[in-house]
Short mmCIF file of C-alpha atoms and ligand atoms in Angstrom, two decimals:
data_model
loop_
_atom_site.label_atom_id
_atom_site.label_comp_id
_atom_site.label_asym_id
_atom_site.label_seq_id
_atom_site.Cartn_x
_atom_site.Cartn_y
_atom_site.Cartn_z
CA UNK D 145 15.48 -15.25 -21.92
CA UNK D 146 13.20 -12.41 -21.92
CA UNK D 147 11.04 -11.61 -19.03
CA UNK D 148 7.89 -8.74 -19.23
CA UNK D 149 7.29 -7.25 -15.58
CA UNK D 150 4.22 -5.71 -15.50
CA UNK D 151 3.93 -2.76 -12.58
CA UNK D 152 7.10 -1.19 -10.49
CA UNK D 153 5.80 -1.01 -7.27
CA UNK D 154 6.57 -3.34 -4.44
CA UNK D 155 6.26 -6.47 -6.23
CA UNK D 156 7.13 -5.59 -9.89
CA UNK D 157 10.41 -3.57 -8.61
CA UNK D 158 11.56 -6.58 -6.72
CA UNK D 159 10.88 -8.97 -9.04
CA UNK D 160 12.75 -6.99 -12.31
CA UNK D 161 16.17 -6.17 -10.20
CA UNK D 162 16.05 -9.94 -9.26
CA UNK D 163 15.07 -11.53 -12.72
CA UNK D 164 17.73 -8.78 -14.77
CA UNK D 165 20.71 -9.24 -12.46
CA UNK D 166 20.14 -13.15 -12.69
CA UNK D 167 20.47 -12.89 -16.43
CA UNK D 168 16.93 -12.18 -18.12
CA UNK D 169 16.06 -9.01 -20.62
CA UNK D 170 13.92 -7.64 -18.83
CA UNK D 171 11.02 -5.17 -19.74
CA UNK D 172 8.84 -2.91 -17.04
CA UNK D 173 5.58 -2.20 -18.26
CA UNK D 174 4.31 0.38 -16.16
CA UNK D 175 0.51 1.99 -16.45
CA UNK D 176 1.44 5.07 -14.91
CA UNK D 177 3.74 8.36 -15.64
CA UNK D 178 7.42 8.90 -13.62
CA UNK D 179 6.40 9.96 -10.45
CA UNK D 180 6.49 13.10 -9.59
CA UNK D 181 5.59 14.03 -5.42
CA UNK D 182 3.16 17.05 -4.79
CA UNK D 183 4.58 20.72 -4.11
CA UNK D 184 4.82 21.29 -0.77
CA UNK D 185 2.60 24.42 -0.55
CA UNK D 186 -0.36 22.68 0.74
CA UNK D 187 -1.49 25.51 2.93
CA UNK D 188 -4.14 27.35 -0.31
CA UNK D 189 -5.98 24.66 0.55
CA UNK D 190 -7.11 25.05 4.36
CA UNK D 191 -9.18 28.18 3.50
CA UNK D 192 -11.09 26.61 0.23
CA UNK D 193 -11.20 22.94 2.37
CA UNK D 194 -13.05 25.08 5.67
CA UNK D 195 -15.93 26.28 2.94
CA UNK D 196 -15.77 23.15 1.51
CA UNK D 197 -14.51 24.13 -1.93
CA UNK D 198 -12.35 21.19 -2.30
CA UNK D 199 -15.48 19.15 -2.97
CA UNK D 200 -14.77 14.82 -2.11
CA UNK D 201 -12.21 12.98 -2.59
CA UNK D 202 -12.15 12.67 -6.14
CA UNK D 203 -10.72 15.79 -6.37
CA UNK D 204 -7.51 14.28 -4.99
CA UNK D 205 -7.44 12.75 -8.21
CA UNK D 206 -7.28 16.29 -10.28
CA UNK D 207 -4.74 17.41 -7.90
CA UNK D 208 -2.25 14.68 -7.34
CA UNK D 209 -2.45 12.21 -10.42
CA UNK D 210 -0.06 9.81 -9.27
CA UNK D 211 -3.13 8.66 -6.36
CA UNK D 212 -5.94 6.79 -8.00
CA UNK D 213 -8.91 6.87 -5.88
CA UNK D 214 -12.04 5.06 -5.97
CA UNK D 215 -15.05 4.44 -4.39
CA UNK D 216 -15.76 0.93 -4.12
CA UNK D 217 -19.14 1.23 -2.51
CA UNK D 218 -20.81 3.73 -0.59
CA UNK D 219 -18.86 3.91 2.27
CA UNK D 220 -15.44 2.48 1.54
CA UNK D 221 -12.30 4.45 -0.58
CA UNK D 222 -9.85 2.55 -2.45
CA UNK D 223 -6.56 3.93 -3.04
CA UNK D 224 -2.83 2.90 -5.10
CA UNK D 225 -0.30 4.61 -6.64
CA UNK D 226 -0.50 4.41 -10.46
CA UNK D 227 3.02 5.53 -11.54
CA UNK D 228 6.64 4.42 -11.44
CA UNK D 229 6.78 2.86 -8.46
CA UNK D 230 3.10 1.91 -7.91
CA UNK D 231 1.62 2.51 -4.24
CA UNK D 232 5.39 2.48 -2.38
CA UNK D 233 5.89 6.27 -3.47
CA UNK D 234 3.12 6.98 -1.36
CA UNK D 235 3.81 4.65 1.77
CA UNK D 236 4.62 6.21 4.91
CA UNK D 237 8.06 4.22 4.66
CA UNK D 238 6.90 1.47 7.46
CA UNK D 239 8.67 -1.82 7.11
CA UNK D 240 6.90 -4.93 9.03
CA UNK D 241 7.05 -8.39 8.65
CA UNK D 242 3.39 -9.16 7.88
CA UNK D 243 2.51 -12.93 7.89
CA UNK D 244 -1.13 -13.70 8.32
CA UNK D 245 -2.79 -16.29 6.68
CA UNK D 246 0.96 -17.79 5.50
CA UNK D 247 1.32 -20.63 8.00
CA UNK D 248 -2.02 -21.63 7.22
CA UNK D 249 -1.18 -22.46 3.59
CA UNK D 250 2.35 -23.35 4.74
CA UNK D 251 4.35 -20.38 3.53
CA UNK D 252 7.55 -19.69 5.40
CA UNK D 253 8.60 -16.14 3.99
CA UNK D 254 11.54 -15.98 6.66
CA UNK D 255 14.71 -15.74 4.37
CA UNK D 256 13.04 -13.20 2.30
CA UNK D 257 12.29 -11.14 5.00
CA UNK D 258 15.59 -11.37 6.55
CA UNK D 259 17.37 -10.71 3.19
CA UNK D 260 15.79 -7.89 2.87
CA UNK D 261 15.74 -6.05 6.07
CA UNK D 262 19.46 -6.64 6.04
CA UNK D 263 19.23 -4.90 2.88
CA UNK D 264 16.76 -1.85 3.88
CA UNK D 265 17.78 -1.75 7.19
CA UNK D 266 14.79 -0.30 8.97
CA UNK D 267 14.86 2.10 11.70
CA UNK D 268 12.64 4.15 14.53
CA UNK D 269 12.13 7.75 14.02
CA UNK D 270 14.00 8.96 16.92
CA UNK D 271 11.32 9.60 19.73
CA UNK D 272 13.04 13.07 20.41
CA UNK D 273 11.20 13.66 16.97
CA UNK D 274 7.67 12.69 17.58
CA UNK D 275 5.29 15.68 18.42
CA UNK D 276 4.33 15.92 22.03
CA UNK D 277 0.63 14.63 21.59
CA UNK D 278 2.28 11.33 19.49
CA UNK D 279 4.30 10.99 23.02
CA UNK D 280 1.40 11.49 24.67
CA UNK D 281 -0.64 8.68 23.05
CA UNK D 282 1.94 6.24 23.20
CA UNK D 283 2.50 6.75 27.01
CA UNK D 284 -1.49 6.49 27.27
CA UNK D 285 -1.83 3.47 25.07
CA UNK D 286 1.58 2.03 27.48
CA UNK D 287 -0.58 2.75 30.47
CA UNK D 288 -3.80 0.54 28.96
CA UNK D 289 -1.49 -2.16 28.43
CA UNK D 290 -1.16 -1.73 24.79
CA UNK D 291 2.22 -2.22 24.25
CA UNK D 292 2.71 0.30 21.75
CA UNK D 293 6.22 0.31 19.75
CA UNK D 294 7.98 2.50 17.44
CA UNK D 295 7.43 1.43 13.99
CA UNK D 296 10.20 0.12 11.58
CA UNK D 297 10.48 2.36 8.74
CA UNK D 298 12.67 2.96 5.65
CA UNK D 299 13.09 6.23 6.82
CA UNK D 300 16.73 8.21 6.12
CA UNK D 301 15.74 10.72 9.23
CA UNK D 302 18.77 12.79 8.16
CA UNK D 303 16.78 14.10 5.18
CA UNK D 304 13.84 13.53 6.24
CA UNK D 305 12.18 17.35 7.45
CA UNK D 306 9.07 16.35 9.02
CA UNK D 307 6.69 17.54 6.53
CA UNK D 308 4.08 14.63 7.47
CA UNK D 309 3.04 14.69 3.98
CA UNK D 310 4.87 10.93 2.93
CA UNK D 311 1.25 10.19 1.52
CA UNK D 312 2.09 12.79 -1.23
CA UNK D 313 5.80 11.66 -1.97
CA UNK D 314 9.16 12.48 -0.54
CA UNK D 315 10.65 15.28 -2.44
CA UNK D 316 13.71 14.94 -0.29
CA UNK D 317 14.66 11.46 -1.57
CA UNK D 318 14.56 10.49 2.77
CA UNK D 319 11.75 7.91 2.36
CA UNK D 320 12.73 4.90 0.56
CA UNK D 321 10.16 3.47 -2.22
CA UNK D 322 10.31 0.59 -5.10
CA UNK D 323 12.08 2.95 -7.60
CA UNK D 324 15.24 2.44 -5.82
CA UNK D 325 14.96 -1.28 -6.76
CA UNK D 326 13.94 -0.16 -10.08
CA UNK D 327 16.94 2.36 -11.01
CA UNK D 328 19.31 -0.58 -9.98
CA UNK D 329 17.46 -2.93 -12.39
CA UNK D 330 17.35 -0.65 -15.61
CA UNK D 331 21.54 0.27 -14.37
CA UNK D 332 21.68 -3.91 -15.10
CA UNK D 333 19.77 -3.44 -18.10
CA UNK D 334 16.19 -3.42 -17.82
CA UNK D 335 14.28 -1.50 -19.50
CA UNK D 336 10.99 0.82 -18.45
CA UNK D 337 8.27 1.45 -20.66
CA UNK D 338 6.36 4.14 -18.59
CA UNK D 339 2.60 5.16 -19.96
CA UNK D 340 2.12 1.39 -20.92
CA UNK D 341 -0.73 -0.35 -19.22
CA UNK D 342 -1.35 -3.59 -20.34
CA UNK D 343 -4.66 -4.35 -21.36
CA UNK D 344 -4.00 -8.66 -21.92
CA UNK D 345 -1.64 -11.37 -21.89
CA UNK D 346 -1.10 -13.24 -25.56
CA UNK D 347 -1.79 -16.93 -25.20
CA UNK D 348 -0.72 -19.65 -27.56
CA UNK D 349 -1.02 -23.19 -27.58
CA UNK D 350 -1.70 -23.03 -23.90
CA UNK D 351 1.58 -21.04 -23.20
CA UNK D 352 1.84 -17.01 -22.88
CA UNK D 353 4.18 -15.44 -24.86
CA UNK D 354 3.83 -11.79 -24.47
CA UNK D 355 1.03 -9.20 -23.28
CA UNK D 356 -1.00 -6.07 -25.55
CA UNK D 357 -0.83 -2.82 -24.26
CA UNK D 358 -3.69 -0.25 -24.44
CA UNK D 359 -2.47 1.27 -27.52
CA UNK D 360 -2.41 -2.19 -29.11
CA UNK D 361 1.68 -2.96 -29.04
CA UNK D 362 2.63 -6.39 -28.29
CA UNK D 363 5.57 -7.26 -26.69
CA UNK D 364 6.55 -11.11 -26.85
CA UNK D 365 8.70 -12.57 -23.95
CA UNK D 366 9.25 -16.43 -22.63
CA UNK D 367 8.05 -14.96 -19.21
CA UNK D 368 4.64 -12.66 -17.85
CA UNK D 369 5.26 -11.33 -14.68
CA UNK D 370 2.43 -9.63 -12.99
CA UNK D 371 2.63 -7.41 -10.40
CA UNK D 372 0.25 -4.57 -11.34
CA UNK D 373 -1.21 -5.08 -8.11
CA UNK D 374 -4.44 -5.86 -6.12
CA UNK D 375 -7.30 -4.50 -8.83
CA UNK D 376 -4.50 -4.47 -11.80
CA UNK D 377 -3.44 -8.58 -11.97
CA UNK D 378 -6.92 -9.57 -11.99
CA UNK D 379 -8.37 -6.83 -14.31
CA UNK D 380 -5.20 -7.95 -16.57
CA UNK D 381 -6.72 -11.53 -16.18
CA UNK D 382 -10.04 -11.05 -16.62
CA UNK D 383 -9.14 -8.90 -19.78
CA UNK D 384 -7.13 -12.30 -21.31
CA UNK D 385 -10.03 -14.53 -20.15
CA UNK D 386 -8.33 -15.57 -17.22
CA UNK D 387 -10.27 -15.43 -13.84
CA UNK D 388 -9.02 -13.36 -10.78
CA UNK D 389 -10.97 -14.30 -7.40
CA UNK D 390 -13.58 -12.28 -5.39
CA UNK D 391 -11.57 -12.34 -2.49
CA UNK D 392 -10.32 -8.24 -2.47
CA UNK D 393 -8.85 -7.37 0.44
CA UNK D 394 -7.68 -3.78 1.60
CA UNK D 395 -7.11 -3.70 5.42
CA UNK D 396 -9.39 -0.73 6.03
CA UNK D 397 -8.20 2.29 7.63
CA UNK D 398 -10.01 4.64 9.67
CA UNK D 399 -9.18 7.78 11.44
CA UNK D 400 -10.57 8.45 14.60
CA UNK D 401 -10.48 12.79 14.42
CA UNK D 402 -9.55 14.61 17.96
CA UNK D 403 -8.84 18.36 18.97
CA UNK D 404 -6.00 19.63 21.12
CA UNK D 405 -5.06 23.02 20.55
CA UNK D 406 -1.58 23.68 18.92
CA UNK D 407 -0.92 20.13 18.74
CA UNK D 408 0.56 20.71 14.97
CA UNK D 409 0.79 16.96 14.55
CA UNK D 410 1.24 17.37 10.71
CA UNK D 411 4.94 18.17 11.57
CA UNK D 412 6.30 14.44 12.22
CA UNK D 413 6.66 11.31 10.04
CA UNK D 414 2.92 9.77 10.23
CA UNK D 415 2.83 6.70 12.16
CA UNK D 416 5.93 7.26 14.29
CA UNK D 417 4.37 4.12 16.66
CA UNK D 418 1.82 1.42 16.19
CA UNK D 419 0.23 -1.02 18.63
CA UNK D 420 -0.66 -4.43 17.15
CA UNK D 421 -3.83 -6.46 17.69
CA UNK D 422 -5.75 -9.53 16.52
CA UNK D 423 -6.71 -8.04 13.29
CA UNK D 424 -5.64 -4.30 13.71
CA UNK D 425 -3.52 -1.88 14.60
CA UNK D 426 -3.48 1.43 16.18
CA UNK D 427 -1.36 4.33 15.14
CA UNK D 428 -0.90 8.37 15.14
CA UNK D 429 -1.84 9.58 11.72
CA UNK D 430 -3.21 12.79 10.52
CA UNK D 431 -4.68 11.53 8.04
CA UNK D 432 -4.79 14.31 5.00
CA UNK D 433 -7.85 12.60 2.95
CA UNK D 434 -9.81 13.27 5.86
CA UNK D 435 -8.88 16.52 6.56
CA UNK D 436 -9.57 18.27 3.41
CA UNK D 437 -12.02 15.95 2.37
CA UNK D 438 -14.04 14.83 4.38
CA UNK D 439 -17.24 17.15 5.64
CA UNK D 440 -17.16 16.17 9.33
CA UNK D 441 -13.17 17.12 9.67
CA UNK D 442 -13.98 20.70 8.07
CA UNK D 443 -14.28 22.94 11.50
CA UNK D 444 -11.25 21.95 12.88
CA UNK D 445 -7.81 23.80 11.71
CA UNK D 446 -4.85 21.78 10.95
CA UNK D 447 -2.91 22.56 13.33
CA UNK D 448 -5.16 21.63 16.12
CA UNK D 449 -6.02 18.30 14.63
CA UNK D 450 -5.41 14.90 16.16
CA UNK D 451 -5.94 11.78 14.46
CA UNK D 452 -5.43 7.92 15.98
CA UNK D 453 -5.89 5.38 13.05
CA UNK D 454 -7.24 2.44 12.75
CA UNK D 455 -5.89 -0.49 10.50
CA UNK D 456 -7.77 -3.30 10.46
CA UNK D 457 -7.61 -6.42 8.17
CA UNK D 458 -10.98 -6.73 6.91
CA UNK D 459 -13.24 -9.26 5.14
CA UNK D 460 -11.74 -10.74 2.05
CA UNK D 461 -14.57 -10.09 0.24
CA UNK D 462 -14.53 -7.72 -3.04
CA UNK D 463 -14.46 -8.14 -6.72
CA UNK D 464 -12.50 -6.38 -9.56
CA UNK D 465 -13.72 -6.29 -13.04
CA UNK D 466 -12.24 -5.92 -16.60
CA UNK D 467 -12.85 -2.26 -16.80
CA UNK D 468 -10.57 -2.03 -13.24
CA UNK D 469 -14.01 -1.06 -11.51
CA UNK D 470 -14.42 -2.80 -7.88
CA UNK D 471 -16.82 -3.81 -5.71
CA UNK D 472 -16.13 -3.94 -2.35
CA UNK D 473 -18.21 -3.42 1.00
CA UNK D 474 -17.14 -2.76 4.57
CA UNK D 475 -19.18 -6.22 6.49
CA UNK D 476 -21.25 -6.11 8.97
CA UNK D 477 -18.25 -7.60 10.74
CA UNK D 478 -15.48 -5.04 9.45
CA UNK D 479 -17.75 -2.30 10.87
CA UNK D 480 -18.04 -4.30 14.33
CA UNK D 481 -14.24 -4.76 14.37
CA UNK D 482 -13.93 -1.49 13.94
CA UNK D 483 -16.43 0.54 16.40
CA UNK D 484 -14.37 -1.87 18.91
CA UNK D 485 -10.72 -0.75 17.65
CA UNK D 486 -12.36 3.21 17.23
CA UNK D 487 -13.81 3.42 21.01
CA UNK D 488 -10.15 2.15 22.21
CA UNK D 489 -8.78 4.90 20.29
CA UNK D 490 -11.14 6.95 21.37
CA UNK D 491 -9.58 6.06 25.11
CA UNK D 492 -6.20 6.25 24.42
CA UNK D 493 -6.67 10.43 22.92
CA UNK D 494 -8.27 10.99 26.16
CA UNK D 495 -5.85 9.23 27.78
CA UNK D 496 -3.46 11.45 26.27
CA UNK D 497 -5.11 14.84 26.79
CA UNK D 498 -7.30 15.21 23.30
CA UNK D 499 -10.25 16.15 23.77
CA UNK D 500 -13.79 15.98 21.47
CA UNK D 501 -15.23 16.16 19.09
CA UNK D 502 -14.27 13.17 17.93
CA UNK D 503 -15.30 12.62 14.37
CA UNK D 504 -14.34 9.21 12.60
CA UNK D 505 -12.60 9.77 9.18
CA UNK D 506 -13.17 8.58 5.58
CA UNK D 507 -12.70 4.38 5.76
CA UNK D 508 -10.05 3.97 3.11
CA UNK D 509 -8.30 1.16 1.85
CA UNK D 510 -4.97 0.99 0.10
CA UNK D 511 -3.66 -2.70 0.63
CA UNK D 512 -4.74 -4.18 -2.20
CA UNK D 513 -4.48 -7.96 -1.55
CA UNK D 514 -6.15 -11.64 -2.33
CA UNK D 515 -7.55 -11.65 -5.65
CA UNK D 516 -4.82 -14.04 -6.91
CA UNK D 517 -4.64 -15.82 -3.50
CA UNK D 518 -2.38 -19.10 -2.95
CA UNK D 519 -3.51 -21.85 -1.91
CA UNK D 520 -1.92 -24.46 0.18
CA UNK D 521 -0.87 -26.45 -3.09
CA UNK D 522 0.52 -23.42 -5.08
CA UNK D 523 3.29 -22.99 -2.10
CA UNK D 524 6.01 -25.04 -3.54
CA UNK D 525 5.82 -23.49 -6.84
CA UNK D 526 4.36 -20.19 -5.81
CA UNK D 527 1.93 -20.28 -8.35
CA UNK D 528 -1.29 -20.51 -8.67
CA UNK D 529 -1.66 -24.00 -10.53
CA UNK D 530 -4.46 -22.99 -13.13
CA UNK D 531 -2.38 -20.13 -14.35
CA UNK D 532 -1.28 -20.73 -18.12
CA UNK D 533 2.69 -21.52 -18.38
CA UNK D 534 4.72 -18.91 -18.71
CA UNK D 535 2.78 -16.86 -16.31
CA UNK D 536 3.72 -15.76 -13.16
CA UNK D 537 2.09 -12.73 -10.20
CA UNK D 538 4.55 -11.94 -8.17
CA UNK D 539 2.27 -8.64 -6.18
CA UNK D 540 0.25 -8.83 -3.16
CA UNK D 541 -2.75 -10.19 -4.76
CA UNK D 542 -1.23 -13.47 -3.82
CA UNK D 543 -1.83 -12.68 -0.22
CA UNK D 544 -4.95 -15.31 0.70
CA UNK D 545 -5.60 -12.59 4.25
CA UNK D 546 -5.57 -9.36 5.00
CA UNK D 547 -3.16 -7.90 7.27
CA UNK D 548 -4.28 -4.96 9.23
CA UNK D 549 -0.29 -4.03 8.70
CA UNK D 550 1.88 -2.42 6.36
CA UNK D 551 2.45 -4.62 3.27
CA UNK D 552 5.08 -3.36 1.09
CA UNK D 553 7.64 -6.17 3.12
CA UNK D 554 5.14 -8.61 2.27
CA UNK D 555 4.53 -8.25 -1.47
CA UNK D 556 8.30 -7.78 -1.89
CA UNK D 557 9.67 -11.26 -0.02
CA UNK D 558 6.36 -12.70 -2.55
CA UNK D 559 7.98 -11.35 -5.57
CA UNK D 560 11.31 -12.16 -4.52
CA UNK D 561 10.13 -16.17 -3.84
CA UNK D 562 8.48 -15.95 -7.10
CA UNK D 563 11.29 -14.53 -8.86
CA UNK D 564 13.70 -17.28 -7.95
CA UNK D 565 11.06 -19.58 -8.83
CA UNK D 566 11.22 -18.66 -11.98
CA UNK D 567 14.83 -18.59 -12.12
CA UNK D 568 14.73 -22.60 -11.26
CA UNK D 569 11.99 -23.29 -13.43
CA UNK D 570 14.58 -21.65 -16.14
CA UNK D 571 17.56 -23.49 -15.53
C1 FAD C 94 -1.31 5.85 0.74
C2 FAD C 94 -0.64 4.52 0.99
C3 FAD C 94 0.31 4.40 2.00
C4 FAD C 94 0.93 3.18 2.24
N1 FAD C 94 1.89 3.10 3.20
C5 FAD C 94 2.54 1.93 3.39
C6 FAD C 94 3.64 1.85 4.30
O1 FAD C 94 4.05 2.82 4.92
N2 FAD C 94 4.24 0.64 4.45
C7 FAD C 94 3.82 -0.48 3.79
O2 FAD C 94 4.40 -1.55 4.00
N3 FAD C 94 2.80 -0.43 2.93
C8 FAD C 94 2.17 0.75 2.68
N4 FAD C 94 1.18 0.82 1.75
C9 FAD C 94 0.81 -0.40 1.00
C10 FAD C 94 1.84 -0.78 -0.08
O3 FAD C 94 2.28 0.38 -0.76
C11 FAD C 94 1.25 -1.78 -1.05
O4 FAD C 94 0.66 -2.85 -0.34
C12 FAD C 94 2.32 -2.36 -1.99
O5 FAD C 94 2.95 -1.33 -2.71
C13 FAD C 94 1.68 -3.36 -2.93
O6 FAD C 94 2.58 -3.74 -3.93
P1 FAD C 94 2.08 -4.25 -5.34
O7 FAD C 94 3.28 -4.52 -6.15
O8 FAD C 94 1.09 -5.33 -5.13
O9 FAD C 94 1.25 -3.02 -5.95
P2 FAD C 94 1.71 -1.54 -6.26
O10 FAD C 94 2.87 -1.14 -5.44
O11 FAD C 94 0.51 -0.70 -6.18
O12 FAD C 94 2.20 -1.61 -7.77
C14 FAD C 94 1.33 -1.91 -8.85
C15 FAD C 94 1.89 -1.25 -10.10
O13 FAD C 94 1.23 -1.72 -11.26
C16 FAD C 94 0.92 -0.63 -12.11
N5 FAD C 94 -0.21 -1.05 -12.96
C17 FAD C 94 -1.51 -1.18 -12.61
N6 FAD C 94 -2.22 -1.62 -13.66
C18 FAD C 94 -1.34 -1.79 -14.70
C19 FAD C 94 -1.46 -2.23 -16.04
N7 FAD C 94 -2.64 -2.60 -16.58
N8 FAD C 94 -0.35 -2.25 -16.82
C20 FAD C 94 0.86 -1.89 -16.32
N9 FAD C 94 1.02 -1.46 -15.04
C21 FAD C 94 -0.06 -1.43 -14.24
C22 FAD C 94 0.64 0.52 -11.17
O14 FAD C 94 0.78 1.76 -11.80
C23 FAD C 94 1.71 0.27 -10.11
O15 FAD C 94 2.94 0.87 -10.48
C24 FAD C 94 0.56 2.04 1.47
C25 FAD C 94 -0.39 2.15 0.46
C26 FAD C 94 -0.99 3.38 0.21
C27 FAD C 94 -2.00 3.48 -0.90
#
């Protein structure tokens, strides 16, 4: 049997190790280049970012290949990884069980989740490691009755030097990312086929049996796996005249930007602690995007920045075209949500000794979620019903909600379901 995975990150990882040590051939097709993280020497950039050289975001682009970024409307910034291992090599290693929406449409991703925290073990940066002001806020975010905790990360803090730069790739090998799960796949067998975005998936007779890559190869298989993510799936859909849903989700983040002198909170693991909400979260972050490009962030040096973040699961409400453009707004109601979860933050800096301006950072978005979302029926197969046979999405697009946490736990216990699936279906 011969299986085509299409994407390495969370979901495309998971689901090639499981599908090529259960027997299949199995084939990555992967859009992007090997990764490769950015050089450390970051600091050229603070004189060119204070005259505002760097010019927006998009420059990020130029700089750092590996992070697409687009602008989805005029205020919102989407964000993935397009390389081996998709959007995990630039997580900040966090490692939550994320469940919203599930119970609803009576998914039960227990097992997965416990199978594979027993296998990634997540830890706690060790609080002796957080910067002062990050022990600050969480003792000021304890004494609002936040209940802040550390966060769970994949995270080997024995290599890890506390660059703060995770966002950028680990160069020490300390943060743990889908390529791991990839490396043990292609040691079974597997094989990656980097540079090889597909463009559509071959139908016959009602059945795929393969996909077409950009530079017009085909490669047939008995099984389409697609986990090329949030805006790749459905643009891989639409492309085969398939349909995707206009039900994007990102779980917006937004930096709330303080001041306190020497605080040099660039030099821990970002989000060392988190405090969890309806529909967001709050968490230390420095947030780089902001920082170099972002106009309002320009006075302030690095070292003396501050930022509390925002995470909120937003509207599901976007669309992704053929060309891999997207449309998606921040609501009326995200922006509500958020000027809420932003003037809490805004207490919990003071709280914790950081003082004004405070400047809100760039809302950004890189949870790309819902546009192949399950419905209640699809559970026991875990699959869409109007999908063609032979054609599985095993990535967070088959999230129905947002989160307002970290996903990668998520999209992997989704590929892993769908991968046994599969494995049943083939028996
Ligand atoms: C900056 C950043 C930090 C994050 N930090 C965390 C964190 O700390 N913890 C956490 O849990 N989550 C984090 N996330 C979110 C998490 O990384 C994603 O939710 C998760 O990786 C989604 O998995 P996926 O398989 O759906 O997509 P991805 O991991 O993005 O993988 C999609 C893959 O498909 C490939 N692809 C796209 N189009 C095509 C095509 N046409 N043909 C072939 N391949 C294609 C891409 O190159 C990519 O490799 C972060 C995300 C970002 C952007």
């Amino acid at each position: 049997m011969r299986a085509i995975v299409v994407g390495s990150g969370a979901g495309g990882a998971t689901a090639a190790r499981e599908l090529q040590s259960r027997g299949f051939e199995v084939v990555v097709l992967e859009a992007g280049p090997p990764f490769k993280p950015f050089t450390r020497r970051i600091s050229w950039a603070e004189p060119l970012r204070r005259f505002g050289l760097l010019g927006g975001e998009s420059t990020f682009k130029h700089l750092f290949p590996p992070m697409d970024i687009q602008r989805s409307s005029q205020e919102l910034v989407l964000v993935r990884g397009l390389s081996t291992g998709g959007s995990t090599v630039l997580a900040c290693g966090n490692l939550v069980r994320a469940d919203r929406g599930l119970k609803e449409i009576g998914l039960d991703l227990t097992p997965e989740y416990d199978e594979l925290e027993g296998e990634l073990k997540p830890t706690t940066i060790p609080q002796e490691n957080w910067r002062p002001v990050t022990n600050e806020m969480f003792l000021s975010a304890r004494d609002m009755g936040l209940n802040p905790q550390p966060t769970p990360k994949v995270v080997d803090t024995s290599k890890c030097n506390n660059c703060g730069l995770c966002e950028l790739g680990c160069v020490r090998g300390a943060r743990w990312d889908s390529r791991k799960f990839l490396t043990e796949a292609i040691r079974k067998g597997a094989v990656l086929k980097s540079r090889s975005p597909v463009e559509r998936v071959i139908t016959e007779n009602g059945r795929v049996s393969g996909v077409i890559t950009h530079d017009n190869k085909k490669y047939n298989a008995d099984v389409v796996v697609l986990a090329a993510g949030g805006i790749g799936s459905p643009q891989i859909l639409k492309n085969s005249g398939l349909k995707a849903e206009d039900h994007l989700w990102v779980d917006i983040v937004l930096t709330l930007g303080g001041v306190l002198s020497g605080a040099r909170q660039l030099e821990e693991p970002p989000m060392a602690w988190y405090t969890q909400h309806e529909d967001y979260i709050l968490s230390p972050y420095p947030d780089i995007l902001s920082h170099y490009f972002h106009k309002p962030w320009r006075k302030v040096p690095i070292q003396d920045r501050v930022g509390l973040m925002v995470k909120l699961a937003d509207t599901e409400e976007g669309a992704v075209y053929a060309d891999g453009k997207v449309d998606k707004p921040l609501t009326a109601y995200d922006q509500e949500r958020l000027d809420l979860a932003i003037n809490q933050a805004q207490e919990v800096m003071e709280g914790a000794g950081v003082s004004g301006p405070f400047v809100r950072g760039v809302p950004n978005g890189g949870h790309l979620g819902g546009t192949v979302p399950l419905k209640k029926e699809d559970v026991p197969n875990i699959r869409p019903s109007w999908l063609p046979e032979g054609l599985w999405v095993a990535d967070l697009s088959l999230s129905p909600r947002s989160q307002g946490l970290p996903t990668i736990l998520l999209t992997a216990a989704l590929a892993l379901r769908v991968s046994r699936k599969i494995l049943e279906t083939m028996e």
